[in-house]
Amino acid sequence: MASTLMAIAAHPGDAIFTMGAAVAQHVQQGGKGVFVSLTLGEKGAPKDISTQKYGEMQREASEKAAKILGAGFELLTYPDAEIPLKDETALAVADVIRKHKADLVITHWNGSWHKDHQNCHLIVRDAIFYAALKTMERKDAPHSVRRLYYADNWEDAENFKPDTYLDISGVFDKWMAACDAYPMWRGQTGFFRYNDYYGSLAVMRGCLSGFRHAVALMTDPNERTNRVRSLG
Ligand SMILES: [Zn+2]
């Protein structure tokens, strides 16, 4: 059966810009892809658009981007900038993991100056634990995630040390088109040049890994132990 890759981010832009290429590649290889955002990212609204209207725009952009990439998108609606670091949030994310039977998960690295990103990192780790916990009774049956990766995000760069490079050459254009669904991608809502940064980053990571375009991921330091019977 095809495996399912789930990208869980604090904000929709993080999901598509920093995890979208990996999801697109997984789908292209015959797997399933699901994006999850804990908020609509509505507080990133420019001053001439209300947060409510901007949240709707973010939802529309997310649905469009997911469609381009052939993946699903689950939008949770915790308030942007105020994602609650509570067991209830982790259980809600665990429910989404169980519902989609996610085998692989990508989320934020903890080296972030953004509070929502740090909380998302911690929430996802707890959610993976709860999803697998057989005695935790929820609507869907317990499910174990096989592997957790952290994404290469300009806001989560502290101590980010990639150890996995994924060739995304075959999905680069499609992923760029998906990113372009968001107003913030071309800097319409703020100063940061997301399109230049993430487009160039894929080229740079490709240079380091021998692919035309690549994304770099980091495995959890606790999951790096190799268990072998022989070194040869
Ligand atoms: Zn974010």
PDB file of C-alpha atoms and ligand atoms in Angstrom:
ATOM      1  CA  MET A   1       0.000   0.000   0.000  1.00  0.00           C
ATOM      2  CA  ALA A   2       1.191   3.512  -0.768  1.00  0.00           C
ATOM      3  CA  SER A   3       2.645   5.339   2.206  1.00  0.00           C
ATOM      4  CA  THR A   4       1.287   8.665   3.415  1.00  0.00           C
ATOM      5  CA  LEU A   5       3.463  11.709   4.004  1.00  0.00           C
ATOM      6  CA  MET A   6       1.926  14.359   6.250  1.00  0.00           C
ATOM      7  CA  ALA A   7       3.319  17.897   6.457  1.00  0.00           C
ATOM      8  CA  ILE A   8       2.235  19.652   9.653  1.00  0.00           C
ATOM      9  CA  ALA A   9       2.932  23.375   9.924  1.00  0.00           C
ATOM     10  CA  ALA A  10       1.948  26.334  12.055  1.00  0.00           C
ATOM     11  CA  HIS A  11       0.870  28.382   9.028  1.00  0.00           C
ATOM     12  CA  PRO A  12      -0.255  27.420   5.508  1.00  0.00           C
ATOM     13  CA  GLY A  13       2.743  29.148   3.892  1.00  0.00           C
ATOM     14  CA  ASP A  14       5.176  27.076   5.958  1.00  0.00           C
ATOM     15  CA  ALA A  15       3.400  23.901   4.852  1.00  0.00           C
ATOM     16  CA  ILE A  16       3.599  24.635   1.125  1.00  0.00           C
ATOM     17  CA  PHE A  17       6.856  26.652   0.906  1.00  0.00           C
ATOM     18  CA  THR A  18       9.023  24.485   3.192  1.00  0.00           C
ATOM     19  CA  MET A  19       7.332  21.053   3.020  1.00  0.00           C
ATOM     20  CA  GLY A  20       5.368  21.195  -0.231  1.00  0.00           C
ATOM     21  CA  ALA A  21       8.126  20.021  -2.550  1.00  0.00           C
ATOM     22  CA  ALA A  22       8.695  16.892  -0.447  1.00  0.00           C
ATOM     23  CA  VAL A  23       4.975  16.162  -0.456  1.00  0.00           C
ATOM     24  CA  ALA A  24       4.798  16.729  -4.218  1.00  0.00           C
ATOM     25  CA  GLN A  25       7.716  14.346  -4.746  1.00  0.00           C
ATOM     26  CA  HIS A  26       6.044  11.730  -2.533  1.00  0.00           C
ATOM     27  CA  VAL A  27       2.805  12.005  -4.520  1.00  0.00           C
ATOM     28  CA  GLN A  28       4.712  11.807  -7.810  1.00  0.00           C
ATOM     29  CA  GLN A  29       6.259   8.545  -6.566  1.00  0.00           C
ATOM     30  CA  GLY A  30       2.793   7.070  -6.002  1.00  0.00           C
ATOM     31  CA  GLY A  31       2.385   7.935  -2.320  1.00  0.00           C
ATOM     32  CA  LYS A  32      -0.273  10.017  -0.640  1.00  0.00           C
ATOM     33  CA  GLY A  33       0.264  13.530   0.674  1.00  0.00           C
ATOM     34  CA  VAL A  34      -1.631  15.520   3.286  1.00  0.00           C
ATOM     35  CA  PHE A  35      -0.928  19.040   4.498  1.00  0.00           C
ATOM     36  CA  VAL A  36      -2.039  20.199   7.916  1.00  0.00           C
ATOM     37  CA  SER A  37      -1.871  23.783   9.130  1.00  0.00           C
ATOM     38  CA  LEU A  38      -2.678  24.631  12.738  1.00  0.00           C
ATOM     39  CA  THR A  39      -3.839  28.136  11.785  1.00  0.00           C
ATOM     40  CA  LEU A  40      -4.950  30.058   8.702  1.00  0.00           C
ATOM     41  CA  GLY A  41      -2.049  32.470   9.199  1.00  0.00           C
ATOM     42  CA  GLU A  42      -4.639  35.232   9.268  1.00  0.00           C
ATOM     43  CA  LYS A  43      -2.594  37.689  11.325  1.00  0.00           C
ATOM     44  CA  GLY A  44      -0.145  38.050   8.444  1.00  0.00           C
ATOM     45  CA  ALA A  45      -2.778  40.244   6.795  1.00  0.00           C
ATOM     46  CA  PRO A  46      -1.557  43.461   5.149  1.00  0.00           C
ATOM     47  CA  LYS A  47      -3.099  46.586   6.697  1.00  0.00           C
ATOM     48  CA  ASP A  48      -5.724  47.109   3.990  1.00  0.00           C
ATOM     49  CA  ILE A  49      -7.222  43.597   4.435  1.00  0.00           C
ATOM     50  CA  SER A  50      -9.037  42.379   7.567  1.00  0.00           C
ATOM     51  CA  THR A  51      -7.682  39.276   9.310  1.00  0.00           C
ATOM     52  CA  GLN A  52     -10.973  37.528   8.602  1.00  0.00           C
ATOM     53  CA  LYS A  53     -10.800  38.270   4.880  1.00  0.00           C
ATOM     54  CA  TYR A  54      -7.123  37.335   4.773  1.00  0.00           C
ATOM     55  CA  GLY A  55      -7.889  34.040   6.530  1.00  0.00           C
ATOM     56  CA  GLU A  56     -10.399  33.262   3.786  1.00  0.00           C
ATOM     57  CA  MET A  57      -7.776  34.128   1.145  1.00  0.00           C
ATOM     58  CA  GLN A  58      -5.302  31.812   2.876  1.00  0.00           C
ATOM     59  CA  ARG A  59      -7.877  29.009   2.870  1.00  0.00           C
ATOM     60  CA  GLU A  60      -8.569  29.476  -0.837  1.00  0.00           C
ATOM     61  CA  ALA A  61      -4.838  29.560  -1.607  1.00  0.00           C
ATOM     62  CA  SER A  62      -4.265  26.390   0.427  1.00  0.00           C
ATOM     63  CA  GLU A  63      -7.019  24.504  -1.360  1.00  0.00           C
ATOM     64  CA  LYS A  64      -5.634  25.609  -4.719  1.00  0.00           C
ATOM     65  CA  ALA A  65      -2.036  24.694  -3.786  1.00  0.00           C
ATOM     66  CA  ALA A  66      -3.032  21.265  -2.472  1.00  0.00           C
ATOM     67  CA  LYS A  67      -4.956  20.568  -5.667  1.00  0.00           C
ATOM     68  CA  ILE A  68      -1.945  21.485  -7.822  1.00  0.00           C
ATOM     69  CA  LEU A  69       0.217  19.083  -5.784  1.00  0.00           C
ATOM     70  CA  GLY A  70      -2.359  16.278  -5.717  1.00  0.00           C
ATOM     71  CA  ALA A  71      -2.552  16.284  -1.921  1.00  0.00           C
ATOM     72  CA  GLY A  72      -5.149  16.924   0.769  1.00  0.00           C
ATOM     73  CA  PHE A  73      -5.157  19.917   3.121  1.00  0.00           C
ATOM     74  CA  GLU A  74      -6.549  19.932   6.657  1.00  0.00           C
ATOM     75  CA  LEU A  75      -6.854  23.484   7.975  1.00  0.00           C
ATOM     76  CA  LEU A  76      -7.233  23.707  11.725  1.00  0.00           C
ATOM     77  CA  THR A  77      -8.253  27.116  12.984  1.00  0.00           C
ATOM     78  CA  TYR A  78      -6.312  27.865  16.130  1.00  0.00           C
ATOM     79  CA  PRO A  79      -5.724  31.618  16.353  1.00  0.00           C
ATOM     80  CA  ASP A  80      -2.632  32.737  14.485  1.00  0.00           C
ATOM     81  CA  ALA A  81       0.206  33.807  16.847  1.00  0.00           C
ATOM     82  CA  GLU A  82      -1.653  32.100  19.711  1.00  0.00           C
ATOM     83  CA  ILE A  83      -1.458  28.353  18.987  1.00  0.00           C
ATOM     84  CA  PRO A  84      -2.203  26.833  22.389  1.00  0.00           C
ATOM     85  CA  LEU A  85       0.572  24.602  23.705  1.00  0.00           C
ATOM     86  CA  LYS A  86      -1.803  22.165  25.357  1.00  0.00           C
ATOM     87  CA  ASP A  87      -2.603  18.466  25.321  1.00  0.00           C
ATOM     88  CA  GLU A  88      -5.906  19.286  23.607  1.00  0.00           C
ATOM     89  CA  THR A  89      -4.026  20.648  20.601  1.00  0.00           C
ATOM     90  CA  ALA A  90      -1.727  17.616  20.470  1.00  0.00           C
ATOM     91  CA  LEU A  91      -4.763  15.311  20.673  1.00  0.00           C
ATOM     92  CA  ALA A  92      -6.447  17.177  17.818  1.00  0.00           C
ATOM     93  CA  VAL A  93      -3.310  16.704  15.694  1.00  0.00           C
ATOM     94  CA  ALA A  94      -3.087  13.054  16.817  1.00  0.00           C
ATOM     95  CA  ASP A  95      -6.650  12.601  15.546  1.00  0.00           C
ATOM     96  CA  VAL A  96      -5.608  13.924  12.123  1.00  0.00           C
ATOM     97  CA  ILE A  97      -2.580  11.581  12.106  1.00  0.00           C
ATOM     98  CA  ARG A  98      -4.818   8.612  12.966  1.00  0.00           C
ATOM     99  CA  LYS A  99      -7.486   9.631  10.438  1.00  0.00           C
ATOM    100  CA  HIS A 100      -5.005   9.709   7.543  1.00  0.00           C
ATOM    101  CA  LYS A 101      -2.719   6.939   8.898  1.00  0.00           C
ATOM    102  CA  ALA A 102       0.356   9.091   8.318  1.00  0.00           C
ATOM    103  CA  ASP A 103       3.508   6.983   7.919  1.00  0.00           C
ATOM    104  CA  LEU A 104       5.944   9.864   7.588  1.00  0.00           C
ATOM    105  CA  VAL A 105       5.656  13.330   9.095  1.00  0.00           C
ATOM    106  CA  ILE A 106       7.469  16.580   8.345  1.00  0.00           C
ATOM    107  CA  THR A 107       7.154  19.517  10.719  1.00  0.00           C
ATOM    108  CA  HIS A 108       9.021  22.539  12.080  1.00  0.00           C
ATOM    109  CA  TRP A 109      12.475  22.259  13.623  1.00  0.00           C
ATOM    110  CA  ASN A 110      12.590  23.751  17.121  1.00  0.00           C
ATOM    111  CA  GLY A 111      15.353  26.284  16.399  1.00  0.00           C
ATOM    112  CA  SER A 112      12.807  28.988  15.702  1.00  0.00           C
ATOM    113  CA  TRP A 113      12.285  32.519  16.916  1.00  0.00           C
ATOM    114  CA  HIS A 114       8.616  32.165  16.027  1.00  0.00           C
ATOM    115  CA  LYS A 115       6.459  31.111  18.965  1.00  0.00           C
ATOM    116  CA  ASP A 116       3.873  29.327  16.789  1.00  0.00           C
ATOM    117  CA  HIS A 117       6.622  27.323  15.083  1.00  0.00           C
ATOM    118  CA  GLN A 118       8.143  26.237  18.398  1.00  0.00           C
ATOM    119  CA  ASN A 119       4.734  25.257  19.701  1.00  0.00           C
ATOM    120  CA  CYS A 120       3.961  23.346  16.509  1.00  0.00           C
ATOM    121  CA  HIS A 121       7.227  21.397  16.876  1.00  0.00           C
ATOM    122  CA  LEU A 122       6.334  20.360  20.431  1.00  0.00           C
ATOM    123  CA  ILE A 123       2.681  19.679  19.612  1.00  0.00           C
ATOM    124  CA  VAL A 124       3.581  17.384  16.700  1.00  0.00           C
ATOM    125  CA  ARG A 125       6.007  15.366  18.822  1.00  0.00           C
ATOM    126  CA  ASP A 126       3.289  14.853  21.432  1.00  0.00           C
ATOM    127  CA  ALA A 127       0.703  14.152  18.728  1.00  0.00           C
ATOM    128  CA  ILE A 128       2.854  11.360  17.269  1.00  0.00           C
ATOM    129  CA  PHE A 129       3.117   9.858  20.761  1.00  0.00           C
ATOM    130  CA  TYR A 130      -0.647  10.110  21.373  1.00  0.00           C
ATOM    131  CA  ALA A 131      -1.514   8.776  17.903  1.00  0.00           C
ATOM    132  CA  ALA A 132       0.438   5.587  18.622  1.00  0.00           C
ATOM    133  CA  LEU A 133      -0.643   5.168  22.231  1.00  0.00           C
ATOM    134  CA  LYS A 134      -2.889   2.097  22.274  1.00  0.00           C
ATOM    135  CA  THR A 135      -4.599   3.034  25.519  1.00  0.00           C
ATOM    136  CA  MET A 136      -5.509   6.520  24.252  1.00  0.00           C
ATOM    137  CA  GLU A 137      -9.067   6.010  23.046  1.00  0.00           C
ATOM    138  CA  ARG A 138     -10.162   8.354  20.296  1.00  0.00           C
ATOM    139  CA  LYS A 139     -12.453   8.128  17.279  1.00  0.00           C
ATOM    140  CA  ASP A 140      -9.902   6.323  15.076  1.00  0.00           C
ATOM    141  CA  ALA A 141      -7.619   3.401  15.885  1.00  0.00           C
ATOM    142  CA  PRO A 142      -4.055   3.956  17.149  1.00  0.00           C
ATOM    143  CA  HIS A 143      -1.465   4.507  14.454  1.00  0.00           C
ATOM    144  CA  SER A 144       2.333   4.706  14.570  1.00  0.00           C
ATOM    145  CA  VAL A 145       4.275   7.233  12.499  1.00  0.00           C
ATOM    146  CA  ARG A 146       7.427   5.580  11.156  1.00  0.00           C
ATOM    147  CA  ARG A 147       9.604   8.590  10.692  1.00  0.00           C
ATOM    148  CA  LEU A 148       9.735  12.270  11.592  1.00  0.00           C
ATOM    149  CA  TYR A 149      11.602  14.922   9.600  1.00  0.00           C
ATOM    150  CA  TYR A 150      12.145  18.623  10.153  1.00  0.00           C
ATOM    151  CA  ALA A 151      11.869  21.183   7.360  1.00  0.00           C
ATOM    152  CA  ASP A 152      14.385  23.756   6.142  1.00  0.00           C
ATOM    153  CA  ASN A 153      12.637  27.023   7.095  1.00  0.00           C
ATOM    154  CA  TRP A 154      14.311  30.455   7.177  1.00  0.00           C
ATOM    155  CA  GLU A 155      12.510  31.151  10.461  1.00  0.00           C
ATOM    156  CA  ASP A 156      13.668  27.896  12.113  1.00  0.00           C
ATOM    157  CA  ALA A 157      17.345  28.046  11.167  1.00  0.00           C
ATOM    158  CA  GLU A 158      19.036  27.891  14.586  1.00  0.00           C
ATOM    159  CA  ASN A 159      21.039  24.634  14.747  1.00  0.00           C
ATOM    160  CA  PHE A 160      19.262  23.217  11.700  1.00  0.00           C
ATOM    161  CA  LYS A 161      21.645  20.564  10.382  1.00  0.00           C
ATOM    162  CA  PRO A 162      20.260  18.739   7.360  1.00  0.00           C
ATOM    163  CA  ASP A 163      21.109  15.058   6.970  1.00  0.00           C
ATOM    164  CA  THR A 164      18.686  14.088   4.203  1.00  0.00           C
ATOM    165  CA  TYR A 165      18.572  15.549   0.714  1.00  0.00           C
ATOM    166  CA  LEU A 166      15.564  14.807  -1.457  1.00  0.00           C
ATOM    167  CA  ASP A 167      15.654  15.181  -5.235  1.00  0.00           C
ATOM    168  CA  ILE A 168      12.691  17.384  -6.206  1.00  0.00           C
ATOM    169  CA  SER A 169      13.809  18.172  -9.767  1.00  0.00           C
ATOM    170  CA  GLY A 170      10.758  16.475 -11.271  1.00  0.00           C
ATOM    171  CA  VAL A 171       8.263  18.473  -9.222  1.00  0.00           C
ATOM    172  CA  PHE A 172      10.054  21.815  -8.910  1.00  0.00           C
ATOM    173  CA  ASP A 173       7.864  23.696 -11.405  1.00  0.00           C
ATOM    174  CA  LYS A 174       4.643  22.278 -10.004  1.00  0.00           C
ATOM    175  CA  TRP A 175       5.700  23.174  -6.468  1.00  0.00           C
ATOM    176  CA  MET A 176       6.583  26.737  -7.542  1.00  0.00           C
ATOM    177  CA  ALA A 177       3.103  27.055  -9.084  1.00  0.00           C
ATOM    178  CA  ALA A 178       1.523  25.859  -5.829  1.00  0.00           C
ATOM    179  CA  CYS A 179       3.510  28.395  -3.786  1.00  0.00           C
ATOM    180  CA  ASP A 180       2.343  31.121  -6.147  1.00  0.00           C
ATOM    181  CA  ALA A 181      -1.253  30.601  -4.946  1.00  0.00           C
ATOM    182  CA  TYR A 182      -0.358  32.606  -1.818  1.00  0.00           C
ATOM    183  CA  PRO A 183      -0.276  36.424  -1.838  1.00  0.00           C
ATOM    184  CA  MET A 184       2.758  36.417   0.492  1.00  0.00           C
ATOM    185  CA  TRP A 185       4.854  34.345  -1.952  1.00  0.00           C
ATOM    186  CA  ARG A 186       5.806  37.334  -4.080  1.00  0.00           C
ATOM    187  CA  GLY A 187       6.052  39.720  -1.164  1.00  0.00           C
ATOM    188  CA  GLN A 188       2.635  41.327  -1.537  1.00  0.00           C
ATOM    189  CA  THR A 189       2.023  41.208   2.217  1.00  0.00           C
ATOM    190  CA  GLY A 190       5.451  41.804   3.730  1.00  0.00           C
ATOM    191  CA  PHE A 191       9.118  42.360   3.163  1.00  0.00           C
ATOM    192  CA  PHE A 192      10.407  38.804   2.866  1.00  0.00           C
ATOM    193  CA  ARG A 193      11.094  37.519  -0.664  1.00  0.00           C
ATOM    194  CA  TYR A 194       9.746  33.985  -0.184  1.00  0.00           C
ATOM    195  CA  ASN A 195       9.849  33.152  -3.878  1.00  0.00           C
ATOM    196  CA  ASP A 196      13.488  34.163  -4.304  1.00  0.00           C
ATOM    197  CA  TYR A 197      14.537  32.524  -1.046  1.00  0.00           C
ATOM    198  CA  TYR A 198      12.874  29.118  -1.439  1.00  0.00           C
ATOM    199  CA  GLY A 199      13.474  28.923  -5.205  1.00  0.00           C
ATOM    200  CA  SER A 200      17.189  29.644  -4.679  1.00  0.00           C
ATOM    201  CA  LEU A 201      17.370  27.345  -1.655  1.00  0.00           C
ATOM    202  CA  ALA A 202      16.195  24.419  -3.801  1.00  0.00           C
ATOM    203  CA  VAL A 203      18.985  25.220  -6.274  1.00  0.00           C
ATOM    204  CA  MET A 204      21.582  25.538  -3.477  1.00  0.00           C
ATOM    205  CA  ARG A 205      20.505  22.294  -1.803  1.00  0.00           C
ATOM    206  CA  GLY A 206      20.630  20.683  -5.243  1.00  0.00           C
ATOM    207  CA  CYS A 207      24.227  21.849  -5.689  1.00  0.00           C
ATOM    208  CA  LEU A 208      25.186  20.210  -2.393  1.00  0.00           C
ATOM    209  CA  SER A 209      23.489  16.922  -3.178  1.00  0.00           C
ATOM    210  CA  GLY A 210      24.150  16.464  -6.888  1.00  0.00           C
ATOM    211  CA  PHE A 211      20.546  17.009  -7.963  1.00  0.00           C
ATOM    212  CA  ARG A 212      19.186  19.836 -10.067  1.00  0.00           C
ATOM    213  CA  HIS A 213      16.800  20.841  -7.297  1.00  0.00           C
ATOM    214  CA  ALA A 214      16.577  19.412  -3.801  1.00  0.00           C
ATOM    215  CA  VAL A 215      15.092  20.004  -0.378  1.00  0.00           C
ATOM    216  CA  ALA A 216      17.109  19.354   2.739  1.00  0.00           C
ATOM    217  CA  LEU A 217      15.499  17.705   5.734  1.00  0.00           C
ATOM    218  CA  MET A 218      16.728  16.922   9.211  1.00  0.00           C
ATOM    219  CA  THR A 219      15.923  13.767  11.136  1.00  0.00           C
ATOM    220  CA  ASP A 220      15.329  13.923  14.849  1.00  0.00           C
ATOM    221  CA  PRO A 221      18.580  13.599  16.792  1.00  0.00           C
ATOM    222  CA  ASN A 222      16.897  10.859  18.866  1.00  0.00           C
ATOM    223  CA  GLU A 223      16.084   8.794  15.789  1.00  0.00           C
ATOM    224  CA  ARG A 224      19.553   8.622  14.259  1.00  0.00           C
ATOM    225  CA  THR A 225      20.746   5.409  15.873  1.00  0.00           C
ATOM    226  CA  ASN A 226      21.585   2.703  13.343  1.00  0.00           C
ATOM    227  CA  ARG A 227      21.052  -0.870  14.491  1.00  0.00           C
ATOM    228  CA  VAL A 228      23.180  -3.206  12.359  1.00  0.00           C
ATOM    229  CA  ARG A 229      24.651  -6.705  12.605  1.00  0.00           C
ATOM    230  CA  SER A 230      27.633  -5.836  10.469  1.00  0.00           C
ATOM    231  CA  LEU A 231      29.480  -2.692   9.405  1.00  0.00           C
ATOM    232  CA  GLY A 232      30.267  -4.169   6.004  1.00  0.00           C
TER     233      GLY A 232
HETATM  234 ZN    ZN B   1       5.027  30.444   9.987  1.00  0.00          ZN
END
